[in-house]
Amino acid sequence: MRDYLQGKRCMVWSFMGNSRMYQALRDYGDRLDTVGIFTFEVDITGTISETGTGISTMMPYINKWPHIKWMLTVMNHGAASIFTALRNNTGGAKDKFLTELVRIMRKYPWCAGVDIDLERGGEYENRAAANALFRDIYNTVKNYNPAKLVNICLPGMTGVNGSVGGENWCVYADLDAYCDTASIMSYGMAWAGSAPGPVSPRSWLEGIYDYASKAMRPEKIFMGLPGYGWNWQIYDTPENLGKSYRGTSNTYYAARLWMAGGYNFTNDAPPQPFIPILAYWDDYDKVPYAFPQVYDFMEGADAVSREYPLLTGTYNRRHYLTAYGKEQKAEFGDVIVDRGGSPDSYSGIVSVSEGMVTLGDNGSATYRFSVPAVGTYDVAVRICYPFWDKNGIYVSLDGGRRHFTESRLWWPYWRSAFWISLAEKAQLSAGTHTVTVSVDVKGVQFYGFRVCTAFREYASAGEAAFTLSPRQFIDVDGNPCRPDKGFKLTLEMLRRKPDSALVWYEDFRDYGVLETNYWSVLSGSWTVWRSEEYSMERVYSQLEGSGQLAWQYSGFEELHLRARLAFPADGSGKAGVFCGDVFCCLNIDTQRVELYKGSTLLGSYSQTISRTSNADLRGNPAMYTVEMRIRGNRVRVYSGASYTLRFTASINGFSGGYAGYRSDSRTVCELLRLGDAWAYEPYERFDVTFPDGRVTQYGRIQRNNAVWDEEYQVFTLTVDVEEGSTRSGEISLDYDFFHSHLMELSCGNDYTVKVTPRDINIWISRLFLGDADGFSILYYQDVDSLVYWANEAAYRWRLRGIAIWSLGQEDMRLWEALPKQI
């Protein structure tokens, strides 16, 4: 006979203790399969005390619904010290804990078993001891009474080492044998201290259950879903609001009351008006959300104008603006003379082409120009250094010669033409004058010059203008309303930690990249696979081959090198980055990150490295990052997606040389990045020009042991330390909020605000104009959201059912939509 409840079981916990929790137990107990009685707390000695829901308050429902599996939930309230003591049996804590489990089951013989909720178990190295703990729990319960059940609450994992919250001790496949059922706590991706968003976003849920349904028997698994939401206050910093975090937890009914205009941010009383608002439906994540007391909002891509190099991008359906590099902006005042690169005469080896000359042996080119009247002028020249060894040229004005050269590896204008001042406030007579260029280093390109009234140049990451359009709302009484004090503008921005000042970023996406003169095959054979072979667009690509591929330059010494690579199904040996005879690599045979000088191993760090099947190599490769930073005779070695320092080593007799990518056997590489060893680019500061003309700077972090370059907004360390030690401020890896001053704007009018990034890689995500007394972003769960994911659990992943945290927070309409369990 077909089990119509297959995949439709429902578990809840008795955490809330509110009237709706007891109402649901009374009226809808027939919809529940399992209830975790949230009463039992274990301490660091292994002793269990009763601190949560009173058992006496649960007895009427226990007696009314004998079909429910009433589990005794034992938790550590997220205390890592308690999990550690139990795992390591510190002072006999595990032994005591096991006897305590038997004690509480004897005390409450009606229970179906125990529900183990242990959190903060740490990293992967704790895996074996954690497995042993859960094995011993399971065996203890079964030895006491084979009919008793064990449910374990597990963190959301998208793979081995795939925790977003530091719970990498948990490996689903290891724990499958030590439970009757498992509730995966796949709620909490968004929380009080995170950026606003769905509590359980689709991408996270899909990653978890694609993995879990293969690692464990799916019929054991409850999909954890939230009954609650969060309301994040975004009109000021948490410190100024007297809060630890922006977010406040909301039940479904609290969220609904916000929609109906029942709450506000002035203690639910005047002066802020009570405004009914619309909720939006996110049809991708299947969750409702709203913006209480927000009068206008827009995404970065909604800018009414933007200046290159700001570009639009999309991530998780968010349309942002960012700049990946800076462009030189040049201003000339009134241009008196504008000459291209074609000279009036030349000598020696000079290559003349449309708009420029390239100087070779003894090359010299002469340009004659006239000014109409005596005066003070600025003269700017436009040149290009095509490569690191083509970096010097002489330019003279009426015989006064200047030497232009550049030796900084990170200098942003390599391989691009740029303007630079030849003379400032030069006194020029009316009539003819001469500019002469002559060779210093062969290959430098000269594009011409301008004589003007005022020359200025600067590096720019662009600028974007937005229109703010506050409109009048209608309050709960039907009256027009507006903010009492005025408005605030909050910008949602994504900043990042600094990275080494960029020298070269190679993702191999440009067509024919290896055919340029920038690369040299020192050994082996290399090709570039392109997802669209003949496309002239920048499509996803992979370098593949074995041997050594290097930049065509042998003068590297101090640098920062990073590669992101994958080993194919038949991959073996070592692959990574090199400079001269120093090789930093991943060794799939030894499962280590290793550093060599010549054939001598200088250091290593153990980590798991997997091969990628042929079917996944192009579309879903297991990419690993490895990098090294060479400063003098010290090398720092990093690996992992967060660029974690693994070890340092000393090198003797290092003289530098070629640098690039090296692989013993065939591997694929999707990124090869070269940076400066000492200089860093920050990804943190932006300026805002408000409608009243005020300009406010945001985000810049002060640093010690560093020297700033004001022109390019980079900094160079003065001591050999990790960058993080130079600053006290941290940068969130999530969206963050920055707030304006109080603005007196009128509803019905339009206003312009400009956002000017001073650094690259900052995402301009969203702008919110709201009531200065308070405004927020609210995400919550309703019946449609929970039913959608309940169906996915049943029919897509064939799980046991859903587990809702927690009873009394949910939309009560849910229970009418779920099947009866009896």
PDB file of N, CA, C and O in Angstrom, residues 191-194 230 232-233 236-248 736:
ATOM      1  N   TRP A 191      20.992  36.341   9.377  1.00  0.00           N
ATOM      2  CA  TRP A 191      20.736  36.385  10.819  1.00  0.00           C
ATOM      3  C   TRP A 191      20.861  37.832  11.275  1.00  0.00           C
ATOM      4  O   TRP A 191      21.021  38.749  10.463  1.00  0.00           O
ATOM      5  N   ALA A 192      20.782  38.061  12.587  1.00  0.00           N
ATOM      6  CA  ALA A 192      20.737  39.431  13.107  1.00  0.00           C
ATOM      7  C   ALA A 192      21.929  40.258  12.679  1.00  0.00           C
ATOM      8  O   ALA A 192      21.810  41.461  12.433  1.00  0.00           O
ATOM      9  N   GLY A 193      23.107  39.643  12.580  1.00  0.00           N
ATOM     10  CA  GLY A 193      24.318  40.385  12.263  1.00  0.00           C
ATOM     11  C   GLY A 193      24.748  40.306  10.817  1.00  0.00           C
ATOM     12  O   GLY A 193      25.818  40.808  10.467  1.00  0.00           O
ATOM     13  N   SER A 194      23.958  39.682   9.973  1.00  0.00           N
ATOM     14  CA  SER A 194      24.331  39.551   8.561  1.00  0.00           C
ATOM     15  C   SER A 194      23.687  40.655   7.742  1.00  0.00           C
ATOM     16  O   SER A 194      22.884  41.445   8.235  1.00  0.00           O
ATOM     17  N   TRP A 230      13.579  38.208   9.785  1.00  0.00           N
ATOM     18  CA  TRP A 230      14.379  39.249  10.444  1.00  0.00           C
ATOM     19  C   TRP A 230      14.009  40.607   9.878  1.00  0.00           C
ATOM     20  O   TRP A 230      13.748  40.755   8.684  1.00  0.00           O
ATOM     21  N   TRP A 232      15.837  44.141   9.622  1.00  0.00           N
ATOM     22  CA  TRP A 232      17.129  44.796   9.790  1.00  0.00           C
ATOM     23  C   TRP A 232      16.967  46.312   9.711  1.00  0.00           C
ATOM     24  O   TRP A 232      16.559  46.848   8.672  1.00  0.00           O
ATOM     25  N   GLN A 233      17.313  47.041  10.782  1.00  0.00           N
ATOM     26  CA  GLN A 233      17.235  48.490  10.796  1.00  0.00           C
ATOM     27  C   GLN A 233      18.458  49.060  10.077  1.00  0.00           C
ATOM     28  O   GLN A 233      19.595  48.774  10.463  1.00  0.00           O
ATOM     29  N   ASP A 236      20.880  53.711  10.613  1.00  0.00           N
ATOM     30  CA  ASP A 236      22.029  54.155  11.393  1.00  0.00           C
ATOM     31  C   ASP A 236      22.847  52.936  11.764  1.00  0.00           C
ATOM     32  O   ASP A 236      22.439  51.792  11.503  1.00  0.00           O
ATOM     33  N   THR A 237      23.998  53.150  12.378  1.00  0.00           N
ATOM     34  CA  THR A 237      24.844  52.027  12.781  1.00  0.00           C
ATOM     35  C   THR A 237      24.241  51.350  14.006  1.00  0.00           C
ATOM     36  O   THR A 237      23.557  51.996  14.816  1.00  0.00           O
ATOM     37  N   PRO A 238      24.487  50.057  14.196  1.00  0.00           N
ATOM     38  CA  PRO A 238      23.976  49.395  15.395  1.00  0.00           C
ATOM     39  C   PRO A 238      24.448  50.066  16.681  1.00  0.00           C
ATOM     40  O   PRO A 238      23.689  50.155  17.655  1.00  0.00           O
ATOM     41  N   GLU A 239      25.696  50.570  16.683  1.00  0.00           N
ATOM     42  CA  GLU A 239      26.208  51.218  17.889  1.00  0.00           C
ATOM     43  C   GLU A 239      25.366  52.435  18.257  1.00  0.00           C
ATOM     44  O   GLU A 239      25.011  52.646  19.427  1.00  0.00           O
ATOM     45  N   ASN A 240      25.035  53.239  17.253  1.00  0.00           N
ATOM     46  CA  ASN A 240      24.220  54.426  17.519  1.00  0.00           C
ATOM     47  C   ASN A 240      22.791  54.074  17.899  1.00  0.00           C
ATOM     48  O   ASN A 240      22.103  54.876  18.548  1.00  0.00           O
ATOM     49  N   LEU A 241      22.357  52.901  17.472  1.00  0.00           N
ATOM     50  CA  LEU A 241      21.000  52.462  17.810  1.00  0.00           C
ATOM     51  C   LEU A 241      20.952  51.727  19.143  1.00  0.00           C
ATOM     52  O   LEU A 241      19.878  51.305  19.593  1.00  0.00           O
ATOM     53  N   GLY A 242      22.120  51.536  19.762  1.00  0.00           N
ATOM     54  CA  GLY A 242      22.174  50.820  21.034  1.00  0.00           C
ATOM     55  C   GLY A 242      21.953  49.336  20.891  1.00  0.00           C
ATOM     56  O   GLY A 242      21.459  48.680  21.819  1.00  0.00           O
ATOM     57  N   LYS A 243      22.339  48.791  19.736  1.00  0.00           N
ATOM     58  CA  LYS A 243      22.127  47.376  19.461  1.00  0.00           C
ATOM     59  C   LYS A 243      23.454  46.710  19.126  1.00  0.00           C
ATOM     60  O   LYS A 243      24.402  47.362  18.675  1.00  0.00           O
ATOM     61  N   SER A 244      23.498  45.407  19.336  1.00  0.00           N
ATOM     62  CA  SER A 244      24.670  44.645  18.911  1.00  0.00           C
ATOM     63  C   SER A 244      24.630  44.399  17.410  1.00  0.00           C
ATOM     64  O   SER A 244      25.664  44.420  16.735  1.00  0.00           O
ATOM     65  N   TYR A 245      23.432  44.151  16.895  1.00  0.00           N
ATOM     66  CA  TYR A 245      23.250  43.860  15.482  1.00  0.00           C
ATOM     67  C   TYR A 245      22.060  44.644  14.950  1.00  0.00           C
ATOM     68  O   TYR A 245      21.227  45.133  15.715  1.00  0.00           O
ATOM     69  N   ARG A 246      21.969  44.735  13.648  1.00  0.00           N
ATOM     70  CA  ARG A 246      20.858  45.446  13.017  1.00  0.00           C
ATOM     71  C   ARG A 246      19.542  44.691  13.132  1.00  0.00           C
ATOM     72  O   ARG A 246      18.470  45.282  13.155  1.00  0.00           O
ATOM     73  N   GLY A 247      19.626  43.356  13.120  1.00  0.00           N
ATOM     74  CA  GLY A 247      18.436  42.548  12.945  1.00  0.00           C
ATOM     75  C   GLY A 247      17.658  42.287  14.214  1.00  0.00           C
ATOM     76  O   GLY A 247      18.234  42.091  15.297  1.00  0.00           O
ATOM     77  N   THR A 248      16.337  42.272  14.082  1.00  0.00           N
ATOM     78  CA  THR A 248      15.425  41.861  15.142  1.00  0.00           C
ATOM     79  C   THR A 248      14.566  40.735  14.598  1.00  0.00           C
ATOM     80  O   THR A 248      13.976  40.858  13.523  1.00  0.00           O
ATOM     81  N   ASP A 736      27.321  45.826   3.489  1.00  0.00           N
ATOM     82  CA  ASP A 736      27.308  46.673   4.672  1.00  0.00           C
ATOM     83  C   ASP A 736      26.589  47.970   4.321  1.00  0.00           C
ATOM     84  O   ASP A 736      26.372  48.275   3.144  1.00  0.00           O
TER      85      ASP A 736
END
